[in-house]
Short mmCIF file of N, CA and C in Angstrom, two decimals:
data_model
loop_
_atom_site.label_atom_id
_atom_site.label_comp_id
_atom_site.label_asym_id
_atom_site.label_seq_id
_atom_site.Cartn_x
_atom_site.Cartn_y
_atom_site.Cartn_z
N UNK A 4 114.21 105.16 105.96
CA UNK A 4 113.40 106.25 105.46
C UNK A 4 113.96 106.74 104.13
N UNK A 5 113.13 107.23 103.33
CA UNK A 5 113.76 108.31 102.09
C UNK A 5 114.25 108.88 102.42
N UNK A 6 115.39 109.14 101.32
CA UNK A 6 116.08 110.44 101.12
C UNK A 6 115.60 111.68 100.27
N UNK A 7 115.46 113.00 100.88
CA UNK A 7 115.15 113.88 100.28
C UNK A 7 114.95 114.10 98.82
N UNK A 8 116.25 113.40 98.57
CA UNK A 8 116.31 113.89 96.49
C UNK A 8 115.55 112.83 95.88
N UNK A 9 115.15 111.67 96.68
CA UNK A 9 114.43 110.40 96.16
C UNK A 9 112.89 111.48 95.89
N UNK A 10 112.39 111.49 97.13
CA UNK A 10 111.40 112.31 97.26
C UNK A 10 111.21 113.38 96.28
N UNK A 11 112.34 114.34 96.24
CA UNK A 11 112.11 115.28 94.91
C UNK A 11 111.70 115.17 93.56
N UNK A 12 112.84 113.81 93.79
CA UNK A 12 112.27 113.03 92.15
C UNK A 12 111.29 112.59 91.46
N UNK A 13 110.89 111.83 92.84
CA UNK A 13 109.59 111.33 92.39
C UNK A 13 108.15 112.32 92.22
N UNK A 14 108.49 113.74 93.17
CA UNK A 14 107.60 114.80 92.54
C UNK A 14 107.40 115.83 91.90
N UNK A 15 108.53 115.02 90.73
CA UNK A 15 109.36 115.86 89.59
C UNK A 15 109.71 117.22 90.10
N UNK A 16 110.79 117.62 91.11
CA UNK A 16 111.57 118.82 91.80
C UNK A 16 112.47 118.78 92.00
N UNK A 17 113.54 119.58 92.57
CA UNK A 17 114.71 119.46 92.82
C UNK A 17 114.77 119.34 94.33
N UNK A 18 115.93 118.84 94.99
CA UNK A 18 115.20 118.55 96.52
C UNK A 18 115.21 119.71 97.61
N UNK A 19 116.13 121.02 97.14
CA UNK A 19 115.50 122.00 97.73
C UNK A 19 114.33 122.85 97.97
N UNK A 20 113.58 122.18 96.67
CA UNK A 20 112.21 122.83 96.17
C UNK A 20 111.37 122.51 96.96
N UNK A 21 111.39 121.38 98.13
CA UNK A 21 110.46 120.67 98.90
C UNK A 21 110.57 121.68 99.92
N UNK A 22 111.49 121.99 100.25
CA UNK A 22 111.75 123.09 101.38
C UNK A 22 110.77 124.72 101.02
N UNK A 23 110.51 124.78 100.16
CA UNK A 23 109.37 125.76 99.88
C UNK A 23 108.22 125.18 100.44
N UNK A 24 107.48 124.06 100.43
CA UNK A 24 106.71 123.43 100.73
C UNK A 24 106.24 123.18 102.35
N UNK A 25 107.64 122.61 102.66
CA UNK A 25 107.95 121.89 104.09
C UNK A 25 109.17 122.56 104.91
N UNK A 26 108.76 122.79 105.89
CA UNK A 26 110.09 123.41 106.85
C UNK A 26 111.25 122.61 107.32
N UNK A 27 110.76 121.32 107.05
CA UNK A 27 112.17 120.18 107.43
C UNK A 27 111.33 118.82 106.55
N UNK A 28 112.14 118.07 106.68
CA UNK A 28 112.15 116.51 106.18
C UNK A 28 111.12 116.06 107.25
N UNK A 29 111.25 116.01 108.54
CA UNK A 29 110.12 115.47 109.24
C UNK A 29 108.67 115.74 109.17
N UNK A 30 108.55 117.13 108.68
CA UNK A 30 107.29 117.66 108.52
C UNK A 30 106.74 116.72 107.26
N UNK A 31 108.03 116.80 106.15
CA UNK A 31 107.43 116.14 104.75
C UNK A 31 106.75 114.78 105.37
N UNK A 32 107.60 114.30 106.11
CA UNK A 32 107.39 112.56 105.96
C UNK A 32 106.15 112.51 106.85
N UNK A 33 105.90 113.59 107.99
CA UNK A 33 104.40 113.58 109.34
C UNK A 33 103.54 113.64 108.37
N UNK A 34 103.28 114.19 106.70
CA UNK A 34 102.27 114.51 106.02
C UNK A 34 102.32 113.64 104.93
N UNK A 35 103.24 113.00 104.67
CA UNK A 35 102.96 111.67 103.80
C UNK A 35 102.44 110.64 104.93
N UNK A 36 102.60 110.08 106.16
CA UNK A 36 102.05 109.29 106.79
C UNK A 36 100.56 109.83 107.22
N UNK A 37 100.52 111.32 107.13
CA UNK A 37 98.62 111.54 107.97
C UNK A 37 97.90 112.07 106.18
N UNK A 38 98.95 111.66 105.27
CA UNK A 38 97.93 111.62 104.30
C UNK A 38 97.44 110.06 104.21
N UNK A 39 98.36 108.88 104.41
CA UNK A 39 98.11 107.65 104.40
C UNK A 39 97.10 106.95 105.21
N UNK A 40 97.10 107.73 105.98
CA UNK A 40 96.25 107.50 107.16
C UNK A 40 94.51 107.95 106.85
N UNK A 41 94.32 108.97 106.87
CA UNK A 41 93.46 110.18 106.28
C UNK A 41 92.58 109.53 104.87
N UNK A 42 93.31 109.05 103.33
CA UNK A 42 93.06 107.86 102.76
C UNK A 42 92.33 107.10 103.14
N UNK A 43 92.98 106.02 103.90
CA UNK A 43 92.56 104.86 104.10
C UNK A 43 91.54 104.94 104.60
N UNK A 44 91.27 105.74 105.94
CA UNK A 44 89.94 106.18 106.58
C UNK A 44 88.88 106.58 105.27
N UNK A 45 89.21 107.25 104.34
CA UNK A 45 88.35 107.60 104.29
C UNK A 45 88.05 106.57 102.64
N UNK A 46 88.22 105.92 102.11
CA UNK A 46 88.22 104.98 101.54
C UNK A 46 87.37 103.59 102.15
N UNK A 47 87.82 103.52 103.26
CA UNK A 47 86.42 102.38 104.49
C UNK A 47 85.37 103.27 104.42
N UNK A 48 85.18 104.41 104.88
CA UNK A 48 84.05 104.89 105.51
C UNK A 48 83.57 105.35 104.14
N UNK A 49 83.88 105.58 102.85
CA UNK A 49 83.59 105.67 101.61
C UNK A 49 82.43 104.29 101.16
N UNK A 50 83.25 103.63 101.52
CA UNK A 50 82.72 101.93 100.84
C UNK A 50 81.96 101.53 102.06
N UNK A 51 82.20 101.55 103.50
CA UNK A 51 80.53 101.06 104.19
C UNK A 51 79.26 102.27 103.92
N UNK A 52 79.58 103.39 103.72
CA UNK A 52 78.48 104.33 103.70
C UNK A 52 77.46 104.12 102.55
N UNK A 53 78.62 103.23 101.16
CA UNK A 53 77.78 102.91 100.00
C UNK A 53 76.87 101.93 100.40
N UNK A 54 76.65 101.17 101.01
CA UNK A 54 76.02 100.13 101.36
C UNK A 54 74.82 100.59 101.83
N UNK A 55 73.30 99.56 101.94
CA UNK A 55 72.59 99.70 102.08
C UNK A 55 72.03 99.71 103.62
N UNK A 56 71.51 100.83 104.21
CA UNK A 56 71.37 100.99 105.52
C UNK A 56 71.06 99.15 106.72
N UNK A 57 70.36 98.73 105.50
CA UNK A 57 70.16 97.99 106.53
C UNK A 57 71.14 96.23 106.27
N UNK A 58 72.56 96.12 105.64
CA UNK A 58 73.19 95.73 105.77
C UNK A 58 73.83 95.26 106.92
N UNK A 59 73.96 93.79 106.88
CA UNK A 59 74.27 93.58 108.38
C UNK A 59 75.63 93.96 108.56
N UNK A 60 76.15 93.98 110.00
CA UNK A 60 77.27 95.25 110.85
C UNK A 60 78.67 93.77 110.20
N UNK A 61 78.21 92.56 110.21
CA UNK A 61 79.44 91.90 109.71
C UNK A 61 79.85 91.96 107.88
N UNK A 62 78.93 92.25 107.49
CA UNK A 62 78.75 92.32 106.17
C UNK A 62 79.44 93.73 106.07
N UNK A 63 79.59 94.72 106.91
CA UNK A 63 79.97 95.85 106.45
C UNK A 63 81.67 95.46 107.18
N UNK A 64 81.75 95.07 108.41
CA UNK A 64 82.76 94.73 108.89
C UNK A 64 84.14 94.07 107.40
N UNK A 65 83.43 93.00 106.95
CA UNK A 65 84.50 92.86 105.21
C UNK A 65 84.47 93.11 104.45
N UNK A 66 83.31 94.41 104.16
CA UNK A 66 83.82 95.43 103.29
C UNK A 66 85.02 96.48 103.73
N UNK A 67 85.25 96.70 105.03
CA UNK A 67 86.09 97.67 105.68
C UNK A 67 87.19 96.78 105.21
N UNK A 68 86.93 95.59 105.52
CA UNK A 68 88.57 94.43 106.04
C UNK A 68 88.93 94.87 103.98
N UNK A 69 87.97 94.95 102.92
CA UNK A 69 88.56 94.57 102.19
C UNK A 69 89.02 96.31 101.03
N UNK A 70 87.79 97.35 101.93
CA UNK A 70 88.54 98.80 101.37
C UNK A 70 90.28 99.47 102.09
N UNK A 71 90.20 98.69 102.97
CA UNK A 71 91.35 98.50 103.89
C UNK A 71 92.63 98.26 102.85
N UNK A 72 92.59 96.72 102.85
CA UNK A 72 93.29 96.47 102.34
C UNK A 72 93.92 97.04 100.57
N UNK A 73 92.17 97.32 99.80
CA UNK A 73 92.79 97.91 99.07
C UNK A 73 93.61 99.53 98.60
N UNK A 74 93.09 100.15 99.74
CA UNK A 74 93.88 101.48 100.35
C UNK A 74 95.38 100.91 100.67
N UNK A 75 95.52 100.18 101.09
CA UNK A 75 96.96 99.69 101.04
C UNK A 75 97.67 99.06 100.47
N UNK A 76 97.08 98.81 99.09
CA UNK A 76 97.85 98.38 98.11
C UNK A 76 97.38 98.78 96.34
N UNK A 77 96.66 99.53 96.61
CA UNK A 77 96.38 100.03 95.24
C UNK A 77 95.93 101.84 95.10
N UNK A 78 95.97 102.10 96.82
CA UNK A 78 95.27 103.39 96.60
C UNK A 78 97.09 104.50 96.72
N UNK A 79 97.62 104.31 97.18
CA UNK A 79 99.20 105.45 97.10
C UNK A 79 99.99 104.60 97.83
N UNK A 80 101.51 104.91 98.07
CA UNK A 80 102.43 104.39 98.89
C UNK A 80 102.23 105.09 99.79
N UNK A 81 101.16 106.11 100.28
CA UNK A 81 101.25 107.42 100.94
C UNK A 81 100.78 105.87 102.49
N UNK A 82 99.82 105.25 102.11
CA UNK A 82 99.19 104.86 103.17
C UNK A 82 99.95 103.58 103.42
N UNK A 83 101.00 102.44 102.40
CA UNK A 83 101.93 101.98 102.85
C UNK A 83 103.33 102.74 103.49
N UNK A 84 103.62 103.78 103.51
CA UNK A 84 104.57 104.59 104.30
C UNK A 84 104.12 104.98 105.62
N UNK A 85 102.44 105.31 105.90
CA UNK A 85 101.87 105.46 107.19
C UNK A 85 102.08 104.03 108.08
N UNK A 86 101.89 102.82 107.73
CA UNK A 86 101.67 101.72 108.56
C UNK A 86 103.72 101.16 109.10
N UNK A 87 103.81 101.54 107.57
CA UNK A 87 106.07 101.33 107.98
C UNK A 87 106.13 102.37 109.12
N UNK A 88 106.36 103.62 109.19
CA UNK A 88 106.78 104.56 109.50
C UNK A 88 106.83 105.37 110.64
N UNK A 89 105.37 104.68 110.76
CA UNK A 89 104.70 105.48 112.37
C UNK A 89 105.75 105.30 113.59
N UNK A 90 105.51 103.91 113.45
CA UNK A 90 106.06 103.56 114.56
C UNK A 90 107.81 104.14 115.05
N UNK A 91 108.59 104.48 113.90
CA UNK A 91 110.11 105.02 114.31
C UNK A 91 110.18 106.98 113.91
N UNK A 92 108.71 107.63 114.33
CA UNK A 92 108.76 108.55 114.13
C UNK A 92 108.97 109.18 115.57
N UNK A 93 109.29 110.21 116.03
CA UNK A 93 109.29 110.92 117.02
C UNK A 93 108.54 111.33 117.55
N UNK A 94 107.97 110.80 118.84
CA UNK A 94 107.10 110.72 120.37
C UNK A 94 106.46 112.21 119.41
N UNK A 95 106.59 113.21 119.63
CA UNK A 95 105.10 114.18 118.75
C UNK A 95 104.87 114.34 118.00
N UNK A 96 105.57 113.82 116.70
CA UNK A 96 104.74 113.51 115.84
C UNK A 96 103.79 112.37 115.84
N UNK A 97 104.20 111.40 116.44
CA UNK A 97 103.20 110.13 116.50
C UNK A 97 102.28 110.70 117.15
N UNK A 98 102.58 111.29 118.30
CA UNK A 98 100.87 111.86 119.03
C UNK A 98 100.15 112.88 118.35
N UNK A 99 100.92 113.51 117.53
CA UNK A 99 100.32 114.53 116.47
C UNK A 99 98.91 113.59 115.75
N UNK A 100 99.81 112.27 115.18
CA UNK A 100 98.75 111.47 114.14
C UNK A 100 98.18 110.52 114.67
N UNK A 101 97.94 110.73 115.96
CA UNK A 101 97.06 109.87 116.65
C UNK A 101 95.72 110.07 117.16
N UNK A 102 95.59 111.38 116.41
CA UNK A 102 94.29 112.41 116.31
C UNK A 102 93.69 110.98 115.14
N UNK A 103 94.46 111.26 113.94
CA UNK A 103 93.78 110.49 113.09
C UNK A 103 93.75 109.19 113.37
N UNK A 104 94.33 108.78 114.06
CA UNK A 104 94.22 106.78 114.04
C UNK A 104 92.94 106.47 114.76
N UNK A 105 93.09 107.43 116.17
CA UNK A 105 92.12 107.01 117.34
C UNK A 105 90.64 107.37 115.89
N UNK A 106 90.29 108.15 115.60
CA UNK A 106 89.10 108.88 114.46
C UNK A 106 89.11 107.32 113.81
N UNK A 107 89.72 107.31 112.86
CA UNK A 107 89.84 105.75 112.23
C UNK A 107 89.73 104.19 113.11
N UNK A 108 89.86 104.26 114.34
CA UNK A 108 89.97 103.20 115.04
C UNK A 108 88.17 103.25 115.67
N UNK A 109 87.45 104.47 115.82
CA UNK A 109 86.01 104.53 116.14
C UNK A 109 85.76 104.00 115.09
N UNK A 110 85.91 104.36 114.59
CA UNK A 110 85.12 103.67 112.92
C UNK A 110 84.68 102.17 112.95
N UNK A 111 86.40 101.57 113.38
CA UNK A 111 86.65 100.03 113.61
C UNK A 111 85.37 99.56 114.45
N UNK A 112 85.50 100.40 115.76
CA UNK A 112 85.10 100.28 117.00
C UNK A 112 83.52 100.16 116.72
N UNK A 113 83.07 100.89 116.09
CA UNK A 113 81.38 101.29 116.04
C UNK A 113 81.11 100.18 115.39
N UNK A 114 81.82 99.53 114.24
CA UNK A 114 81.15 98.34 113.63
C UNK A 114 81.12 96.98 114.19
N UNK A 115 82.23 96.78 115.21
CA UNK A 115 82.59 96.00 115.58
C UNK A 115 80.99 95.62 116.95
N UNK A 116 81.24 97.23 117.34
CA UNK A 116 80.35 96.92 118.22
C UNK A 116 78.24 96.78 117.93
N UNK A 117 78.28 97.24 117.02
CA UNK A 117 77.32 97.21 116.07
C UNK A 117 76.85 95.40 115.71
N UNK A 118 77.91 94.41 115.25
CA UNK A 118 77.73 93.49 114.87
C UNK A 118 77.51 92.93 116.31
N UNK A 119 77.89 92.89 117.42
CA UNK A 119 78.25 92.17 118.54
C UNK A 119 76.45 92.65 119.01
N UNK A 120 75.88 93.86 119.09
CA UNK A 120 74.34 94.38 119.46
C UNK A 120 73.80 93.86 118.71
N UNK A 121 73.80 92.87 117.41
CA UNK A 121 73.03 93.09 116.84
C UNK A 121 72.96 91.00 116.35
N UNK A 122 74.10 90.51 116.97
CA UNK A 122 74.20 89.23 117.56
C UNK A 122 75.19 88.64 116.67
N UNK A 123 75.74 89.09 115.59
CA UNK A 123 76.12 88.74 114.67
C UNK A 123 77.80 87.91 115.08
N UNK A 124 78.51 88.62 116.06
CA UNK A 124 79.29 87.78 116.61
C UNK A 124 79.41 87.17 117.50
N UNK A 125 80.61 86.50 117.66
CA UNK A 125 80.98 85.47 118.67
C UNK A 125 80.69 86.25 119.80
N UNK A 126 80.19 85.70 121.31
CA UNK A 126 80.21 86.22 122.29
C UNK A 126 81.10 85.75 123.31
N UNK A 127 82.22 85.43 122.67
CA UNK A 127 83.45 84.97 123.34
C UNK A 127 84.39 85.86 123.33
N UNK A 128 84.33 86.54 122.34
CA UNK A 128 85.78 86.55 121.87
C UNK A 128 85.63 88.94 122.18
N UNK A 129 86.62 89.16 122.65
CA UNK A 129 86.72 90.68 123.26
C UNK A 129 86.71 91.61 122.11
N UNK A 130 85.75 92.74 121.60
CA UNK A 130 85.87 93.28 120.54
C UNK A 130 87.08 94.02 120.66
N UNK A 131 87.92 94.51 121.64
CA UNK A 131 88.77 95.79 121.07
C UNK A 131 90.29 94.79 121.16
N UNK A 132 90.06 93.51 120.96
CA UNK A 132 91.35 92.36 120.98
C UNK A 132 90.97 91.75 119.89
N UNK A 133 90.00 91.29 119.20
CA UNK A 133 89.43 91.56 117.96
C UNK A 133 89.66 92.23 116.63
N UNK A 134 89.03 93.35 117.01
CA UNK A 134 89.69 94.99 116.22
C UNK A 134 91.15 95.23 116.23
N UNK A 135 91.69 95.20 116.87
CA UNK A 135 93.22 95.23 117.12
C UNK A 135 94.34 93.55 115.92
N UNK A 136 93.43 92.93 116.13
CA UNK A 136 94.37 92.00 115.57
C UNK A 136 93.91 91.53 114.39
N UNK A 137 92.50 92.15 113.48
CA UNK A 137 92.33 92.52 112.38
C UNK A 137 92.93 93.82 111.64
N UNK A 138 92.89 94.68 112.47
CA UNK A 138 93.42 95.84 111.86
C UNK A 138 94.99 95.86 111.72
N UNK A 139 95.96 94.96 112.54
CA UNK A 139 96.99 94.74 112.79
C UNK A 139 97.85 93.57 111.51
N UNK A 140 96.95 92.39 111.51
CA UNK A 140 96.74 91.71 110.38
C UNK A 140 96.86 92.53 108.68
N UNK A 141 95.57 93.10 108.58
CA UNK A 141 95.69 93.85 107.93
C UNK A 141 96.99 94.53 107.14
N UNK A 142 97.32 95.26 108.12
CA UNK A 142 98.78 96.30 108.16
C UNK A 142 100.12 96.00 108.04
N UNK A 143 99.75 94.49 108.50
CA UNK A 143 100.81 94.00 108.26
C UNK A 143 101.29 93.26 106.80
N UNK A 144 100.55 93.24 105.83
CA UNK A 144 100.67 92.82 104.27
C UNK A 144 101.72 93.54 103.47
N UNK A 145 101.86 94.88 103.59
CA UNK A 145 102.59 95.68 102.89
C UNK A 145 103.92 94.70 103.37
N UNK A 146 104.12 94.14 104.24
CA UNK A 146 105.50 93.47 104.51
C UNK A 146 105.86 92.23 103.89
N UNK A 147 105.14 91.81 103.44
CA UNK A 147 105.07 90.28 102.67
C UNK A 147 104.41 90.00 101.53
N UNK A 148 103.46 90.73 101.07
CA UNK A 148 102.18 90.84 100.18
C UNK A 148 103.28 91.09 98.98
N UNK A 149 102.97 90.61 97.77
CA UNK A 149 103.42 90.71 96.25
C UNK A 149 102.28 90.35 95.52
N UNK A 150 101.89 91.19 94.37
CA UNK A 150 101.08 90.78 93.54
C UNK A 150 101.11 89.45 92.78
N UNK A 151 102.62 89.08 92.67
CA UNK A 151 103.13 87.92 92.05
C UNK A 151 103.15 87.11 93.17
N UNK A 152 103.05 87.05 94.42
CA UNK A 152 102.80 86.03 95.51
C UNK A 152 101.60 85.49 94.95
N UNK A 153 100.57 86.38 95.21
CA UNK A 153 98.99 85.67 95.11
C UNK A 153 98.45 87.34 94.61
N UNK A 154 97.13 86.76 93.68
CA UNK A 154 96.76 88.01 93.04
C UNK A 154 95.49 88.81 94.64
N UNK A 155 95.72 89.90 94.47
CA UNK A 155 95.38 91.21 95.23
C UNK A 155 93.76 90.83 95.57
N UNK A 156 93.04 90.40 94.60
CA UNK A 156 91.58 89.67 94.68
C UNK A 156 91.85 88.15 96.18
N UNK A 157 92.71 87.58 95.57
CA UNK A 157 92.33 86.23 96.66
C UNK A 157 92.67 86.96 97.48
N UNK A 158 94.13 87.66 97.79
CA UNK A 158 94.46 87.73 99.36
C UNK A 158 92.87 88.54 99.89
N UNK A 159 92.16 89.75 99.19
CA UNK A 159 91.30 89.95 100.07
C UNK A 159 90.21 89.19 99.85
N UNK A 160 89.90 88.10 99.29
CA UNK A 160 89.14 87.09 99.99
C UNK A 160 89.47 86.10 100.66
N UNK A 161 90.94 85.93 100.63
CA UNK A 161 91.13 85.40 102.20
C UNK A 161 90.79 86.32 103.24
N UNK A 162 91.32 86.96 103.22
CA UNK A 162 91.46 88.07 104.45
C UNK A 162 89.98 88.27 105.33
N UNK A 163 88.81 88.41 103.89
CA UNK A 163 87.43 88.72 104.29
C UNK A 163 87.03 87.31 104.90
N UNK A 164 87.08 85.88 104.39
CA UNK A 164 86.91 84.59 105.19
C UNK A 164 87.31 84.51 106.34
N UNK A 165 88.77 84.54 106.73
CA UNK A 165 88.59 84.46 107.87
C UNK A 165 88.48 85.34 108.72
N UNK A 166 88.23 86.87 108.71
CA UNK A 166 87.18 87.69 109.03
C UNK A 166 86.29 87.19 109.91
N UNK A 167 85.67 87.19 108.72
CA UNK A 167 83.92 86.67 108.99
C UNK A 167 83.76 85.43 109.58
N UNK A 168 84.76 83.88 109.06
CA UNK A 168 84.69 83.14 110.02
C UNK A 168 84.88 82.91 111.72
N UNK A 169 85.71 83.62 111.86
CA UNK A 169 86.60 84.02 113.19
C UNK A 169 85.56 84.87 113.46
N UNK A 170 85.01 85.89 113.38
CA UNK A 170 84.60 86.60 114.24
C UNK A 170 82.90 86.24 114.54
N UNK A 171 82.15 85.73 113.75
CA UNK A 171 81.02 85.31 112.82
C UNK A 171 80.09 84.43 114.25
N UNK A 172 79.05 84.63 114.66
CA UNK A 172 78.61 84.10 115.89
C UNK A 172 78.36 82.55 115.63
N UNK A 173 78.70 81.67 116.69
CA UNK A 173 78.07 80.29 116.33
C UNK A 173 77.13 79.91 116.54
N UNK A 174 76.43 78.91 115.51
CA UNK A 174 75.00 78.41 116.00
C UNK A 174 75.05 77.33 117.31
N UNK A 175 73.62 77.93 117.98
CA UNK A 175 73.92 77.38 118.73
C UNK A 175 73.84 76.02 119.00
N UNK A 176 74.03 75.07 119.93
CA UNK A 176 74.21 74.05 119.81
C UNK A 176 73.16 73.59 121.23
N UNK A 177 72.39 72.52 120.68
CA UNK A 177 71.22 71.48 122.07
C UNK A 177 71.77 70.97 122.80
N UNK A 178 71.42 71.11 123.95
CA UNK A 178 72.17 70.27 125.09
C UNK A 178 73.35 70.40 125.26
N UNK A 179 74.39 71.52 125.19
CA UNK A 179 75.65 71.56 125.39
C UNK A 179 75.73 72.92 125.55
N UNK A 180 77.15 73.02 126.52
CA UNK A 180 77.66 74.04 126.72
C UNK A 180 78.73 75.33 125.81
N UNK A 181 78.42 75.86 125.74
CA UNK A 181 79.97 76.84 124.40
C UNK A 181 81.33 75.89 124.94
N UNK A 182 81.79 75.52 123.63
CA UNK A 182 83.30 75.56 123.87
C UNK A 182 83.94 75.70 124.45
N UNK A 183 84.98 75.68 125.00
CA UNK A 183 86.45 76.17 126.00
C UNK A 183 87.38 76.16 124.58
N UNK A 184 88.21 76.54 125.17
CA UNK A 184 89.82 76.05 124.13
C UNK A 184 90.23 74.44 124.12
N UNK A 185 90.39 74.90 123.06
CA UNK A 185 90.87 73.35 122.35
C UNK A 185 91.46 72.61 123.31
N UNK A 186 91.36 71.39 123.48
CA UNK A 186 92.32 70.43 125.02
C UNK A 186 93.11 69.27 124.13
N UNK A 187 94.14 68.92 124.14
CA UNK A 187 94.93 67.97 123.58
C UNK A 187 94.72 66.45 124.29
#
């Protein structure tokens, strides 16, 4: 985690000055992660709302996958410090900001389930195991992701491909049954 005077610095203060602000260091850091959070939400639900009502639910599904991603890498460190951080914060604060995740995770949830009513996905595959390991995917970039790896454009058109491929319903096929898993 930061250190206080890092923090000060960077919001041109001295690091007692934060303490006018914030009653402890944990409070600072619960409100840099539910601002990261808070963001990102509202950066997806910014960019599917622009879209045209009758846009299909997968088509809005990689616009999320790709306002997502750029909330997490071009919109603050506020919302790369939410996805590090959560997890080694203290049992109430995490349930504190789990007001906002579960809020952000309907979001996930409504589109997901939206595309699935509306036939657009696979009918194999479990939406909230789905949602979970896109959104997880996702979150997990800030850990490996460099602009100098691969530029910020491909990774989110990778990201949106296999999206949409993976989740994307198959045509169907004459005289045969769906798939099983792959057999060696």
């Amino acid at each position: 985690m930061a250190r206080l005077g890092d923090i000060a610095a960077e919001a041109g203060v001295r690091a007692p000055a934060i303490y006018y602000y914030y009653a402890s260091r944990e409070e600072l850091i619960e409100d840099v992660v539910r601002l990261g959070q808070v963001g990102t939400e509202q950066r997806v639900t910014s960019a599917i709302e622009d879209l045209a009502p009758e846009t299909p639910a997968l088509d809005k599904i990689c616009v999320a996958v790709e306002a997502h991603l750029r909330a997490l890498h071009e919109l603050s460190d506020y919302t790369t410090a939410a996805v590090r951080n959560i997890g080694q914060m203290p049992e109430d604060m995490r349930d504190r900001l789990r007001v906002d995740q579960r809020r952000y995770g309907r979001v996930w949830k409504r589109l997901f389930e939206q595309a699935r009513e509306n036939g657009e996905l696979r009918a194999d595959i479990d939406l909230r195991a789905a949602q979970l390991l896109v959104i997880g995917a996702l979150n997990w970039t800030p850990e490996w992701w460099t602009d100098s790896s691969v530029p910020l454009d491909t990774l989110v058109s990778a990201a949106c491909k296999l999206t949409r491929q993976g989740l994307a319903a198959l045509p169907a096929r004459s005289g045969s049954s769906p798939a099983g898993p792959a057999r060696d």
